[in-house]
Amino acid sequence: MGPTEQDREKQAAATHAVQGVREGMALALGSGSTVEMAARALAERFPRGTGLRLAVASEGMESRMRSLGLPLTPLSEIDRFDLMLDGADEVDPELDLLKGGGWALFREKLLARMSRSLEIMVDRSKLVDHIGRDHPLPLEIVPFARPYVLRELSRRGLEGHLRRRPDGTDRTDNGNEILDVKLPGPSLSLSALDQELRTVPGVVETGLFLGMAARVYVGLPSGKVEVRQRP
Ligand code: 5RP
């Protein structure tokens, strides 16, 4: 089976984003299928990663980078990334994001916080009028704290569901769990919710990336890219 329209849109966004990578940059990559496309484009532009310092947000991406011949630099040797390229599960009109569909939200947020600029590559299906429209909010939590976190969610009228992979495994690369939480609707204050959830002991990080993306590249079926800039 050939690439789907969604694949072509992701590819367009990834190819476009990689054109902004310059020699000498410290570059962070998130994880997911769009990021893998960006990594392939990067390997073509910078064979063996020459001239770049690279880090990625998941063990899966680490092995993809090895297979592409792109060496990684330890975080101990990078203070700040010039740029981070990542995908997203949802993007709203303010360029706020919901991420974590690929289990890597904690490392993605850490690398994004270490980056001067976060640029997001998406296909059109990721554009939503409000965060939470199509996906639950993922929370990375400490497994020991799960009963407590579930009760704290329930006190706030929220329900968390432990995420499992098809093979039954349920740990992130950090040895934690993911709770998926259905959000109530568009009227919600995302920043208040984010702040509140992050004060619950046991919640390591949320999948809300608010005010973080500088630019979003939306791949179009024509192969062109629409660039959305933070207002
Ligand atoms: C991983 C993520 C991914 O960026 C998100 O799930 C999008 O993935 P894809 O590029 O495969 O559509 O947040 O935690």
PDB file of C-alpha atoms and ligand atoms in Angstrom:
ATOM      1  CA  MET A   1       0.000   0.000   0.000  1.00  0.00           C
ATOM      2  CA  GLY A   2       1.346   3.456  -0.927  1.00  0.00           C
ATOM      3  CA  PRO A   3       1.481   6.456   1.372  1.00  0.00           C
ATOM      4  CA  THR A   4      -1.871   7.826   2.534  1.00  0.00           C
ATOM      5  CA  GLU A   5      -2.865  11.466   2.129  1.00  0.00           C
ATOM      6  CA  GLN A   6      -2.075  11.912   5.828  1.00  0.00           C
ATOM      7  CA  ASP A   7       1.416  10.455   5.279  1.00  0.00           C
ATOM      8  CA  ARG A   8       1.970  12.866   2.392  1.00  0.00           C
ATOM      9  CA  GLU A   9       0.922  15.807   4.553  1.00  0.00           C
ATOM     10  CA  LYS A  10       3.254  14.703   7.352  1.00  0.00           C
ATOM     11  CA  GLN A  11       6.073  14.269   4.837  1.00  0.00           C
ATOM     12  CA  ALA A  12       5.510  17.767   3.419  1.00  0.00           C
ATOM     13  CA  ALA A  13       5.588  19.313   6.909  1.00  0.00           C
ATOM     14  CA  ALA A  14       8.706  17.326   7.893  1.00  0.00           C
ATOM     15  CA  THR A  15      10.617  18.146   4.694  1.00  0.00           C
ATOM     16  CA  HIS A  16       9.791  21.832   5.068  1.00  0.00           C
ATOM     17  CA  ALA A  17      10.807  21.955   8.730  1.00  0.00           C
ATOM     18  CA  VAL A  18      14.173  20.300   8.077  1.00  0.00           C
ATOM     19  CA  GLN A  19      14.997  22.997   5.523  1.00  0.00           C
ATOM     20  CA  GLY A  20      15.310  25.373   8.492  1.00  0.00           C
ATOM     21  CA  VAL A  21      18.090  23.325  10.097  1.00  0.00           C
ATOM     22  CA  ARG A  22      21.512  24.974   9.732  1.00  0.00           C
ATOM     23  CA  GLU A  23      25.003  23.637  10.132  1.00  0.00           C
ATOM     24  CA  GLY A  24      26.328  24.201  13.650  1.00  0.00           C
ATOM     25  CA  MET A  25      22.938  23.823  15.311  1.00  0.00           C
ATOM     26  CA  ALA A  26      22.136  21.848  18.427  1.00  0.00           C
ATOM     27  CA  LEU A  27      18.893  20.199  17.357  1.00  0.00           C
ATOM     28  CA  ALA A  28      16.351  18.268  19.428  1.00  0.00           C
ATOM     29  CA  LEU A  29      13.857  15.890  17.858  1.00  0.00           C
ATOM     30  CA  GLY A  30      10.707  14.666  19.595  1.00  0.00           C
ATOM     31  CA  SER A  31       9.172  11.367  18.603  1.00  0.00           C
ATOM     32  CA  GLY A  32       6.480   9.912  16.398  1.00  0.00           C
ATOM     33  CA  SER A  33       6.009   9.125  12.734  1.00  0.00           C
ATOM     34  CA  THR A  34       6.354  12.747  11.546  1.00  0.00           C
ATOM     35  CA  VAL A  35       9.580  13.155  13.486  1.00  0.00           C
ATOM     36  CA  GLU A  36      10.872   9.938  11.892  1.00  0.00           C
ATOM     37  CA  MET A  37      10.218  11.492   8.474  1.00  0.00           C
ATOM     38  CA  ALA A  38      12.116  14.591   9.586  1.00  0.00           C
ATOM     39  CA  ALA A  39      15.014  12.396  10.759  1.00  0.00           C
ATOM     40  CA  ARG A  40      15.207  10.750   7.331  1.00  0.00           C
ATOM     41  CA  ALA A  41      15.229  14.169   5.627  1.00  0.00           C
ATOM     42  CA  LEU A  42      17.915  15.271   8.076  1.00  0.00           C
ATOM     43  CA  ALA A  43      20.092  12.242   7.284  1.00  0.00           C
ATOM     44  CA  GLU A  44      19.914  13.189   3.595  1.00  0.00           C
ATOM     45  CA  ARG A  45      20.865  16.831   4.231  1.00  0.00           C
ATOM     46  CA  PHE A  46      23.481  16.073   6.898  1.00  0.00           C
ATOM     47  CA  PRO A  47      24.955  12.612   6.233  1.00  0.00           C
ATOM     48  CA  ARG A  48      26.304  11.104   9.488  1.00  0.00           C
ATOM     49  CA  GLY A  49      24.927  14.220  11.230  1.00  0.00           C
ATOM     50  CA  THR A  50      28.093  16.118  10.406  1.00  0.00           C
ATOM     51  CA  GLY A  51      27.897  19.686  11.689  1.00  0.00           C
ATOM     52  CA  LEU A  52      25.003  19.023  14.070  1.00  0.00           C
ATOM     53  CA  ARG A  53      24.579  18.092  17.716  1.00  0.00           C
ATOM     54  CA  LEU A  54      21.480  15.958  18.059  1.00  0.00           C
ATOM     55  CA  ALA A  55      19.261  14.626  20.840  1.00  0.00           C
ATOM     56  CA  VAL A  56      15.934  12.793  20.716  1.00  0.00           C
ATOM     57  CA  ALA A  57      13.009  12.236  23.081  1.00  0.00           C
ATOM     58  CA  SER A  58      12.483   8.465  23.060  1.00  0.00           C
ATOM     59  CA  GLU A  59      14.374   5.195  23.023  1.00  0.00           C
ATOM     60  CA  GLY A  60      12.526   4.310  19.819  1.00  0.00           C
ATOM     61  CA  MET A  61      13.906   7.441  18.178  1.00  0.00           C
ATOM     62  CA  GLU A  62      17.384   6.665  19.512  1.00  0.00           C
ATOM     63  CA  SER A  63      17.383   3.410  17.579  1.00  0.00           C
ATOM     64  CA  ARG A  64      15.941   5.125  14.456  1.00  0.00           C
ATOM     65  CA  MET A  65      18.800   7.627  14.624  1.00  0.00           C
ATOM     66  CA  ARG A  66      21.337   4.803  14.923  1.00  0.00           C
ATOM     67  CA  SER A  67      19.883   3.111  11.855  1.00  0.00           C
ATOM     68  CA  LEU A  68      20.093   6.407   9.931  1.00  0.00           C
ATOM     69  CA  GLY A  69      23.735   6.846  10.978  1.00  0.00           C
ATOM     70  CA  LEU A  70      22.951   9.999  12.958  1.00  0.00           C
ATOM     71  CA  PRO A  71      24.974  10.029  16.199  1.00  0.00           C
ATOM     72  CA  LEU A  72      23.490  11.545  19.350  1.00  0.00           C
ATOM     73  CA  THR A  73      25.159  13.938  21.772  1.00  0.00           C
ATOM     74  CA  PRO A  74      24.581  13.334  25.515  1.00  0.00           C
ATOM     75  CA  LEU A  75      22.435  15.958  27.267  1.00  0.00           C
ATOM     76  CA  SER A  76      25.347  16.610  29.629  1.00  0.00           C
ATOM     77  CA  GLU A  77      27.122  18.230  26.654  1.00  0.00           C
ATOM     78  CA  ILE A  78      24.242  20.467  25.507  1.00  0.00           C
ATOM     79  CA  ASP A  79      23.044  23.478  27.535  1.00  0.00           C
ATOM     80  CA  ARG A  80      20.524  24.697  25.052  1.00  0.00           C
ATOM     81  CA  PHE A  81      19.113  23.547  21.709  1.00  0.00           C
ATOM     82  CA  ASP A  82      18.805  26.079  18.915  1.00  0.00           C
ATOM     83  CA  LEU A  83      15.739  24.317  17.612  1.00  0.00           C
ATOM     84  CA  MET A  84      13.411  21.454  18.461  1.00  0.00           C
ATOM     85  CA  LEU A  85      11.281  19.764  15.796  1.00  0.00           C
ATOM     86  CA  ASP A  86       8.367  17.666  16.988  1.00  0.00           C
ATOM     87  CA  GLY A  87       4.920  16.411  16.069  1.00  0.00           C
ATOM     88  CA  ALA A  88       1.666  16.835  17.982  1.00  0.00           C
ATOM     89  CA  ASP A  89      -1.655  15.091  18.494  1.00  0.00           C
ATOM     90  CA  GLU A  90      -3.684  18.315  18.523  1.00  0.00           C
ATOM     91  CA  VAL A  91      -2.973  21.966  17.693  1.00  0.00           C
ATOM     92  CA  ASP A  92      -5.493  24.697  18.536  1.00  0.00           C
ATOM     93  CA  PRO A  93      -5.795  28.169  16.924  1.00  0.00           C
ATOM     94  CA  GLU A  94      -3.462  29.702  19.586  1.00  0.00           C
ATOM     95  CA  LEU A  95      -0.856  27.033  18.742  1.00  0.00           C
ATOM     96  CA  ASP A  96      -1.348  25.359  22.098  1.00  0.00           C
ATOM     97  CA  LEU A  97      -0.667  21.648  21.775  1.00  0.00           C
ATOM     98  CA  LEU A  98      -1.735  18.310  23.125  1.00  0.00           C
ATOM     99  CA  LYS A  99       1.041  15.737  22.937  1.00  0.00           C
ATOM    100  CA  GLY A 100       1.958  12.349  24.337  1.00  0.00           C
ATOM    101  CA  GLY A 101       0.154   9.984  21.979  1.00  0.00           C
ATOM    102  CA  GLY A 102       3.548   8.357  21.462  1.00  0.00           C
ATOM    103  CA  TRP A 103       4.287   7.979  25.230  1.00  0.00           C
ATOM    104  CA  ALA A 104       7.182  10.451  25.121  1.00  0.00           C
ATOM    105  CA  LEU A 105       5.617  13.597  26.565  1.00  0.00           C
ATOM    106  CA  PHE A 106       8.006  14.052  29.505  1.00  0.00           C
ATOM    107  CA  ARG A 107      11.203  13.894  27.457  1.00  0.00           C
ATOM    108  CA  GLU A 108       9.573  15.944  24.709  1.00  0.00           C
ATOM    109  CA  LYS A 109       8.653  18.677  27.159  1.00  0.00           C
ATOM    110  CA  LEU A 110      12.086  18.626  28.748  1.00  0.00           C
ATOM    111  CA  LEU A 111      13.839  19.016  25.389  1.00  0.00           C
ATOM    112  CA  ALA A 112      11.332  21.683  24.340  1.00  0.00           C
ATOM    113  CA  ARG A 113      12.061  23.656  27.529  1.00  0.00           C
ATOM    114  CA  MET A 114      15.766  23.399  26.669  1.00  0.00           C
ATOM    115  CA  SER A 115      15.157  24.793  23.161  1.00  0.00           C
ATOM    116  CA  ARG A 116      15.192  28.373  21.928  1.00  0.00           C
ATOM    117  CA  SER A 117      12.482  27.532  19.436  1.00  0.00           C
ATOM    118  CA  LEU A 118       9.926  24.728  19.219  1.00  0.00           C
ATOM    119  CA  GLU A 119       8.606  24.050  15.724  1.00  0.00           C
ATOM    120  CA  ILE A 120       5.795  21.567  15.194  1.00  0.00           C
ATOM    121  CA  MET A 121       5.104  19.461  12.090  1.00  0.00           C
ATOM    122  CA  VAL A 122       1.577  18.154  11.577  1.00  0.00           C
ATOM    123  CA  ASP A 123      -0.899  16.863   9.037  1.00  0.00           C
ATOM    124  CA  ARG A 124      -4.259  18.620   8.812  1.00  0.00           C
ATOM    125  CA  SER A 125      -6.050  16.085  11.044  1.00  0.00           C
ATOM    126  CA  LYS A 126      -4.200  17.544  14.039  1.00  0.00           C
ATOM    127  CA  LEU A 127      -5.843  20.974  13.735  1.00  0.00           C
ATOM    128  CA  VAL A 128      -8.668  21.330  16.264  1.00  0.00           C
ATOM    129  CA  ASP A 129     -10.856  24.182  17.451  1.00  0.00           C
ATOM    130  CA  HIS A 130     -10.180  23.243  21.086  1.00  0.00           C
ATOM    131  CA  ILE A 131      -7.677  21.007  22.845  1.00  0.00           C
ATOM    132  CA  GLY A 132      -9.190  17.714  23.914  1.00  0.00           C
ATOM    133  CA  ARG A 133     -11.553  17.507  20.947  1.00  0.00           C
ATOM    134  CA  ASP A 134     -10.153  14.247  19.563  1.00  0.00           C
ATOM    135  CA  HIS A 135      -7.714  12.971  22.198  1.00  0.00           C
ATOM    136  CA  PRO A 136      -7.646  12.490  25.958  1.00  0.00           C
ATOM    137  CA  LEU A 137      -5.019  14.403  27.905  1.00  0.00           C
ATOM    138  CA  PRO A 138      -2.071  12.136  28.784  1.00  0.00           C
ATOM    139  CA  LEU A 139      -0.478  12.449  32.223  1.00  0.00           C
ATOM    140  CA  GLU A 140       2.830  10.763  32.944  1.00  0.00           C
ATOM    141  CA  ILE A 141       2.581   9.503  36.529  1.00  0.00           C
ATOM    142  CA  VAL A 142       4.706   7.605  39.056  1.00  0.00           C
ATOM    143  CA  PRO A 143       3.193   4.081  39.216  1.00  0.00           C
ATOM    144  CA  PHE A 144       3.212   3.972  43.050  1.00  0.00           C
ATOM    145  CA  ALA A 145       1.057   7.103  43.146  1.00  0.00           C
ATOM    146  CA  ARG A 146      -1.603   5.855  40.705  1.00  0.00           C
ATOM    147  CA  PRO A 147      -4.419   5.236  43.264  1.00  0.00           C
ATOM    148  CA  TYR A 148      -3.854   8.685  44.774  1.00  0.00           C
ATOM    149  CA  VAL A 149      -3.698  10.450  41.408  1.00  0.00           C
ATOM    150  CA  LEU A 150      -6.886   8.691  40.244  1.00  0.00           C
ATOM    151  CA  ARG A 151      -8.679   9.870  43.404  1.00  0.00           C
ATOM    152  CA  GLU A 152      -7.380  13.428  42.954  1.00  0.00           C
ATOM    153  CA  LEU A 153      -8.638  13.400  39.355  1.00  0.00           C
ATOM    154  CA  SER A 154     -12.000  12.079  40.468  1.00  0.00           C
ATOM    155  CA  ARG A 155     -12.298  14.885  43.090  1.00  0.00           C
ATOM    156  CA  ARG A 156     -12.023  17.271  40.147  1.00  0.00           C
ATOM    157  CA  GLY A 157     -14.668  15.430  38.112  1.00  0.00           C
ATOM    158  CA  LEU A 158     -12.051  13.797  35.863  1.00  0.00           C
ATOM    159  CA  GLU A 159     -11.482  10.146  35.086  1.00  0.00           C
ATOM    160  CA  GLY A 160      -8.059   8.684  34.305  1.00  0.00           C
ATOM    161  CA  HIS A 161      -7.525   5.493  32.307  1.00  0.00           C
ATOM    162  CA  LEU A 162      -4.266   3.574  32.479  1.00  0.00           C
ATOM    163  CA  ARG A 163      -2.805   3.298  28.982  1.00  0.00           C
ATOM    164  CA  ARG A 164      -1.490  -0.039  27.734  1.00  0.00           C
ATOM    165  CA  ARG A 165       0.221  -0.961  24.504  1.00  0.00           C
ATOM    166  CA  PRO A 166      -1.251  -3.776  22.377  1.00  0.00           C
ATOM    167  CA  ASP A 167       1.461  -6.098  23.788  1.00  0.00           C
ATOM    168  CA  GLY A 168       0.277  -5.355  27.344  1.00  0.00           C
ATOM    169  CA  THR A 169       3.252  -3.209  28.419  1.00  0.00           C
ATOM    170  CA  ASP A 170       2.415   0.014  30.192  1.00  0.00           C
ATOM    171  CA  ARG A 171       5.641   1.839  31.095  1.00  0.00           C
ATOM    172  CA  THR A 172       7.208   4.920  29.538  1.00  0.00           C
ATOM    173  CA  ASP A 173      10.931   5.123  28.763  1.00  0.00           C
ATOM    174  CA  ASN A 174      11.235   6.657  32.252  1.00  0.00           C
ATOM    175  CA  GLY A 175       9.604   3.658  33.971  1.00  0.00           C
ATOM    176  CA  ASN A 176       6.397   5.606  34.585  1.00  0.00           C
ATOM    177  CA  GLU A 177       2.772   5.103  33.540  1.00  0.00           C
ATOM    178  CA  ILE A 178       0.425   7.162  31.383  1.00  0.00           C
ATOM    179  CA  LEU A 179      -3.101   8.042  32.479  1.00  0.00           C
ATOM    180  CA  ASP A 180      -5.358   9.258  29.683  1.00  0.00           C
ATOM    181  CA  VAL A 181      -7.889  11.799  30.922  1.00  0.00           C
ATOM    182  CA  LYS A 182     -10.925  12.816  28.883  1.00  0.00           C
ATOM    183  CA  LEU A 183     -11.277  16.598  28.998  1.00  0.00           C
ATOM    184  CA  PRO A 184     -14.739  18.034  29.593  1.00  0.00           C
ATOM    185  CA  GLY A 185     -15.049  20.553  26.739  1.00  0.00           C
ATOM    186  CA  PRO A 186     -13.998  23.798  25.079  1.00  0.00           C
ATOM    187  CA  SER A 187     -14.801  26.121  28.010  1.00  0.00           C
ATOM    188  CA  LEU A 188     -11.974  24.683  30.113  1.00  0.00           C
ATOM    189  CA  SER A 189      -9.047  26.893  31.232  1.00  0.00           C
ATOM    190  CA  LEU A 190      -6.137  24.812  30.024  1.00  0.00           C
ATOM    191  CA  SER A 191      -3.473  26.736  31.912  1.00  0.00           C
ATOM    192  CA  ALA A 192      -5.365  26.481  35.223  1.00  0.00           C
ATOM    193  CA  LEU A 193      -5.871  22.757  34.678  1.00  0.00           C
ATOM    194  CA  ASP A 194      -2.241  22.236  33.710  1.00  0.00           C
ATOM    195  CA  GLN A 195      -0.964  24.104  36.774  1.00  0.00           C
ATOM    196  CA  GLU A 196      -3.341  22.284  39.095  1.00  0.00           C
ATOM    197  CA  LEU A 197      -2.545  18.818  37.747  1.00  0.00           C
ATOM    198  CA  ARG A 198       1.177  19.426  38.026  1.00  0.00           C
ATOM    199  CA  THR A 199       0.816  20.141  41.751  1.00  0.00           C
ATOM    200  CA  VAL A 200      -0.652  16.658  42.391  1.00  0.00           C
ATOM    201  CA  PRO A 201       2.120  14.476  43.877  1.00  0.00           C
ATOM    202  CA  GLY A 202       2.794  11.622  41.493  1.00  0.00           C
ATOM    203  CA  VAL A 203       2.020  13.610  38.327  1.00  0.00           C
ATOM    204  CA  VAL A 204       5.346  13.949  36.553  1.00  0.00           C
ATOM    205  CA  GLU A 205       4.152  15.935  33.544  1.00  0.00           C
ATOM    206  CA  THR A 206       1.076  16.653  31.442  1.00  0.00           C
ATOM    207  CA  GLY A 207       0.663  16.477  27.682  1.00  0.00           C
ATOM    208  CA  LEU A 208      -0.361  20.147  27.503  1.00  0.00           C
ATOM    209  CA  PHE A 209       2.251  22.263  25.721  1.00  0.00           C
ATOM    210  CA  LEU A 210       0.860  25.747  26.256  1.00  0.00           C
ATOM    211  CA  GLY A 211       2.494  28.833  24.772  1.00  0.00           C
ATOM    212  CA  MET A 212       5.503  26.775  23.745  1.00  0.00           C
ATOM    213  CA  ALA A 213       5.315  26.358  19.955  1.00  0.00           C
ATOM    214  CA  ALA A 214       6.841  29.204  17.981  1.00  0.00           C
ATOM    215  CA  ARG A 215       5.655  27.881  14.635  1.00  0.00           C
ATOM    216  CA  VAL A 216       3.501  25.070  13.280  1.00  0.00           C
ATOM    217  CA  TYR A 217       4.014  23.575   9.821  1.00  0.00           C
ATOM    218  CA  VAL A 218       0.811  22.089   8.448  1.00  0.00           C
ATOM    219  CA  GLY A 219       1.345  19.755   5.503  1.00  0.00           C
ATOM    220  CA  LEU A 220      -1.271  20.090   2.757  1.00  0.00           C
ATOM    221  CA  PRO A 221      -2.433  17.432   0.274  1.00  0.00           C
ATOM    222  CA  SER A 222      -0.737  19.371  -2.561  1.00  0.00           C
ATOM    223  CA  GLY A 223       2.634  18.872  -0.831  1.00  0.00           C
ATOM    224  CA  LYS A 224       2.732  22.568   0.090  1.00  0.00           C
ATOM    225  CA  VAL A 225       2.977  23.696   3.689  1.00  0.00           C
ATOM    226  CA  GLU A 226       0.992  26.263   5.621  1.00  0.00           C
ATOM    227  CA  VAL A 227       3.100  28.018   8.242  1.00  0.00           C
ATOM    228  CA  ARG A 228       1.265  29.131  11.374  1.00  0.00           C
ATOM    229  CA  GLN A 229       3.132  31.550  13.574  1.00  0.00           C
ATOM    230  CA  ARG A 230       2.455  32.381  17.202  1.00  0.00           C
ATOM    231  CA  PRO A 231       0.578  35.704  17.154  1.00  0.00           C
TER     232      PRO A 231
HETATM  233  C1  5RP B   1       4.616  11.615  21.001  1.00  0.00           C
HETATM  234  C2  5RP B   1       3.911  12.759  20.384  1.00  0.00           C
HETATM  235  C3  5RP B   1       3.857  12.784  18.896  1.00  0.00           C
HETATM  236  O1  5RP B   1       4.455  13.963  18.463  1.00  0.00           O
HETATM  237  C4  5RP B   1       2.411  12.751  18.482  1.00  0.00           C
HETATM  238  O2  5RP B   1       1.811  11.568  18.985  1.00  0.00           O
HETATM  239  C5  5RP B   1       2.270  12.795  16.949  1.00  0.00           C
HETATM  240  O3  5RP B   1       2.706  11.598  16.374  1.00  0.00           O
HETATM  241  P1  5RP B   1       2.708  11.360  14.809  1.00  0.00           P
HETATM  242  O4  5RP B   1       3.744  12.250  14.216  1.00  0.00           O
HETATM  243  O5  5RP B   1       3.039   9.891  14.673  1.00  0.00           O
HETATM  244  O6  5RP B   1       1.324  11.662  14.279  1.00  0.00           O
HETATM  245  O7  5RP B   1       3.428  13.658  21.040  1.00  0.00           O
HETATM  246  O8  5RP B   1       4.533  11.634  22.413  1.00  0.00           O
END
